[in-house]
Amino acid sequence: MEKELALQMRGITKRFGPVVANHNVDLDVYRGEILAILGENGCGKTTLMNMISGIYYPDEGQIIIGGKEAVIRSPKDAFAHGIGMIHQHFKLVDLFTAAENIVLGLNEKERYSLKSVNSKVAQITERYGFRLDPAKKIYDMSVSEKQTVEIIKVLYREADILILDEPTAVLTPQEITRLFEVLRRMRDDGKSIIIITHKLNEVLEVSDRVTILRRGEHIATVNTADTCEAELTEMMVGKKVSLNIDRTMPVNPVPRLEVKGLNLYNREGIHVLKDITFTANSGEILGIAGIAGSGQRELLEAIYGLQPAESGTILFNDPKKGQPVSLDRTSLLQLKKLAADGALQDADMNPVSFKNMDSKTIRKQVENGNVLYREDEVVNLREKTPLQIRQMGINLSFVPEDRLGMGLIGNMNITDNMMLRSYRSGRAGFLNRRNPKTQAEQIIKELEVATTGTTIPVRRLSGGNVQKVLVGREIACAPKVLMAAYPVRGLDINSSYTIYNLLNRQKEDGVAVIFVGEDLDVLLELCDRIMVINSGAVTGIVDARSATKEEIGLLMTKTEERKEAAQ
Amino acid sequence: MTEKKRGGEGREPLIHLSKRAAIPFWHAWLIRIAAVALGMVACGLVAYLLSDKLQNGKKTLSDFYETFITGSFGSERKLWKFLKDVAVLLCISLALVPAFKMRFWNIGGEGQTLVSVLGAVAVAFYLQDQENIPEWLLLLLMCLGALVSGAIWALIPALFRAKWGTNETLFTLMMNYVATYLVSLMLIVWIPNGQTSLGTLKRGALRSVTEQVINKNDFKDFIVDYIPIILIAIILSALLFIYLRYTKHGYEISVVGESINTARYIGINEKKVIIRTMLLSGMLCGIAGFLIAAGLDQTVNVDSAQGYGFTGIMVAWLGKFNPLIMLLTAGIIQLLDHGAAQISKDFNVRGAFPEVIVGIILFFIIGSEFFINYQVHFRKFRKKTGKEAVQ
């Protein structure tokens, strides 16, 4: 089958300082095909596409469009050549309608007429099967609708080559299916579609050919029909990897964190968490699924003590029964009070009383391990700050979504970042860097962090290594509850699986793990139960071993559908 | 990874900029030294245009550059005066550093210092006739007065920022003017009828203590005055270096400065840190104020802080908030200042010439940071410069 070439790249090289983002890349794009550009994060996919769409200018090499060498210096030049790119982060004006956004920046000779715009938009939507109301304002739109506006914006400018950068990252399974239908229709109409992705199943589902990039170099271009997931992964990573998550059954799970009727309003007064109720068990991974911005972050921050909740309870069951007390965590005064309340016992289950004992004797008894807790402790964490929670001896670990903005400090080195958790220890006003340094060295060794040492600023590490440092630190303080928000975002396959395995190991050690994820396949493979939330409310909690992607997808959009039906 | 594009008719953009990755230490300093050299050349040009002595050959350009050095080191007196000025400037710059590290842009060092001078002088003014108070106690009380006044002046904007999130830059700036008017007001109250200035205090001179420690006959008069100031400045910069780098407080300041979100995440009460740090800043200004009041001026007027509260901002920034490097940057600034003042005298150029000279040099030094962070590629020489970047 002879196909007409739409675009060729020859020997493209692009450097950023000493970093070579693309090296000598060749690429052919034909008319009427969907080409997937596959590669791990940081392999140069987006940089390569940015050179076609005029954001960057290549250092070396040629771009040939329709048989002639083209110079693309700006997005405007790209449009002139019929190339349009839909970026990962939408560039729309919130206060404008869809139609206004579509024509924005066009320099047409005739007078601006909404009628002609609308009719042209209607033509496009009809032709490719979009669903869009041109008069709707952007701020009223869902992520999927905004994406539709971006695509139509490009089509309106009569682009023949469409580049989509990770278009499925923010969509539900149903929306992805719909998007793929549209893409196929555009292909059949003779357009060239380039889709950047790192998700293998999507590549196999939608593309005609796949180009694999690795470390900025072109590895291979193959017909999708002739390949399989394992082969693509091998080309992408450079070696054979087994992509299995070893999921064990939870061993005697007990409720560790019970959240009941939690309501939270954010600073703008918006009701972001609505009556959330769930239980996280020890020795179990509880997944949280939902469209981005449905309240996942707020939920974790509320539990951790960063956002004050309006109402509800967050009960933490401290499994202290039969555990020896320790003076590191509790003060002598607190211990005396506990003893007076009858909360302590000795090894023979007799109540311990510190009456008429001097501090020295009490200390000795405690150090000998003769003083045990009688019962588990139940604490309400609501209205407690992170520091208060920690001072109560409760180890909540939290891997926040914004690694360098909240979990770590980019300009500080690994040792100083380790110290964030532990710097308060020690009596004097001076810092002790020795223990954090040992800890840093240990994490570097155990988690195989690629770094030249403990003294380089963490922002210089790659995404995967930054995450290893953060997760390593959070695990190192032996948490009872480990919360992780999008812990593999931006990580390559190997690092992702390292993180999954770390979470699994924590689960096997009896930690209650709460995992907020975006990739439903991973959630289904890794978690024991999955809680789905939508606009701040729980729409369902399902068993991850039996649930399907479609089921979760429906739950993710549940209330919206209801609203639509009501109208 | 940013890249800007300029117009140009050819295929490639004429000039494009790219951000450098790490740059070797010596390379960065080479760029800085080159910048200073270029700045000197520019200064020479400006001086030639303005000075008739240079134009008619009475002085040569090499005299011009020599004067830069002799302005600070020309005589023993000049040298000690230079060291003293560096010390006072350094004290005030150090006071700004803890707040700056916290990204709390305190530009009120001027007002905080001025109020401290006022505080110290007020104590001495009201107690100088109490003969039963020994000199050392009077000095101690003056110091206390300076510390408290400086601390209050810094605390007010800190409280407003912590409680209501007001902008600290505007607030501290305004506090400078309030301080100036407060001094004017007190002068009206204190100055006896028929006189124009307060005059020097009868008691409360730092030298009375210094003279008990060193034998004043071994030293010239002014050296006795300057030695404690210079020593205190050096000690302060060492202490502050240790405080910022090796204490828990210093660590908290860095965390709050780098990221408020991280600070909250690990349970630092950022309001407490802001207030505590500004109190420290104010008290350091207090020390500077005390040194000016008791060690040098023995009086107060609206110019007591000499604009060092603002010059200090530059010292702190150029020194990258490192108290030890700031020893050097404070020295450079004073060297320029003294040199330019000397030139203006010797070369018969008056007016704002010293400021122009200092401005030109600083322009080049600050501008050089751009070339340390970015690399400029030209169309034709691109391959060449590209290779250098890789090396």
Coordinates of C-alpha atoms in Angstrom, one line a residue, chain A residues 14-18 55-59 69 71 73 267 304 306 386-387 390 398-400 405-409 411-412 416-417 419-421 423-431 433 460 470 473-474, chain B residues 1-3 5-6 8-13 16 18-22 103 242 244-252 254-256 258-269 375 382-383 389-390:
Chain A
K14 CA 18.4 19.3 20.0
R15 CA 20.5 20.1 23.0
F16 CA 19.8 22.0 26.2
G17 CA 23.1 22.9 27.6
P18 CA 25.0 19.7 28.1
I55 CA 8.1 25.9 20.1
Y56 CA 11.8 24.9 19.8
Y57 CA 14.2 25.3 16.9
P58 CA 16.3 22.2 16.1
D59 CA 20.1 22.6 16.5
E69 CA 12.3 21.7 3.4
V71 CA 11.6 26.3 8.5
R73 CA 10.3 29.2 13.7
R267 CA -10.0 28.7 51.2
Y304 CA -2.4 14.6 57.6
L306 CA -2.7 20.3 56.8
P386 CA 1.0 17.6 61.6
L387 CA 3.3 18.5 64.5
R390 CA 3.7 13.5 65.4
F398 CA 2.6 11.3 53.4
V399 CA 4.1 11.4 50.0
P400 CA 2.5 14.6 48.6
G405 CA 7.0 21.9 46.4
M406 CA 5.9 20.2 49.5
G407 CA 7.6 16.9 50.3
L408 CA 11.2 18.0 49.6
I409 CA 13.2 21.1 49.1
N411 CA 17.7 23.5 46.6
M412 CA 18.7 21.4 49.6
D416 CA 19.2 18.1 54.6
N417 CA 16.0 16.7 53.0
M419 CA 16.5 16.1 58.2
L420 CA 13.1 17.6 57.4
R421 CA 11.5 14.8 59.4
Y423 CA 15.7 17.8 62.7
R424 CA 13.9 18.4 65.9
S425 CA 15.5 15.5 67.7
G426 CA 18.3 16.1 70.1
R427 CA 18.1 18.6 72.9
A428 CA 20.5 21.4 72.0
G429 CA 19.7 24.1 69.5
F430 CA 22.2 22.7 67.1
L431 CA 21.5 20.4 64.2
R433 CA 23.6 16.0 60.5
R460 CA 19.3 18.0 40.1
L470 CA 10.9 11.1 49.3
R473 CA 12.3 9.0 53.8
E474 CA 8.6 8.5 54.5
Chain B
M1 CA 15.2 25.0 29.2
T2 CA 13.9 28.4 28.2
E3 CA 14.7 29.7 24.8
K5 CA 13.7 33.9 19.8
R6 CA 14.4 37.1 18.1
G8 CA 15.9 37.9 11.8
E9 CA 15.7 37.5 8.0
G10 CA 17.7 34.3 7.7
R11 CA 16.9 30.7 8.4
E12 CA 18.0 30.7 12.0
P13 CA 17.3 33.2 14.7
H16 CA 19.2 32.9 20.9
S18 CA 19.8 29.1 26.4
K19 CA 20.1 28.4 30.1
R20 CA 23.3 27.0 31.3
A21 CA 23.5 23.9 33.4
A22 CA 26.1 24.0 36.1
R103 CA 12.3 35.4 51.7
I242 CA 27.0 29.4 62.5
L244 CA 22.2 30.0 59.9
R245 CA 24.0 26.8 59.0
Y246 CA 24.3 24.7 62.1
T247 CA 21.3 25.5 64.3
K248 CA 17.7 24.3 64.2
H249 CA 16.5 27.9 64.0
G250 CA 18.7 28.5 60.9
Y251 CA 17.4 25.3 59.3
E252 CA 13.8 26.4 59.9
S254 CA 15.8 28.0 55.2
V255 CA 12.8 25.7 55.0
V256 CA 10.3 28.6 55.4
E258 CA 12.4 27.8 50.2
S259 CA 8.9 26.6 50.5
I260 CA 6.1 27.6 52.9
N261 CA 4.2 24.4 51.9
T262 CA 7.1 22.2 52.9
A263 CA 7.4 24.1 56.2
R264 CA 3.7 23.4 56.9
Y265 CA 4.1 19.8 55.8
I266 CA 6.7 19.1 58.4
G267 CA 4.9 21.1 61.0
I268 CA 6.9 24.3 61.3
N269 CA 4.8 27.2 62.5
Q375 CA 24.5 31.4 27.3
R382 CA 26.9 29.0 17.0
K383 CA 28.8 25.7 16.5
A389 CA 29.1 24.9 26.4
V390 CA 29.6 21.1 26.2

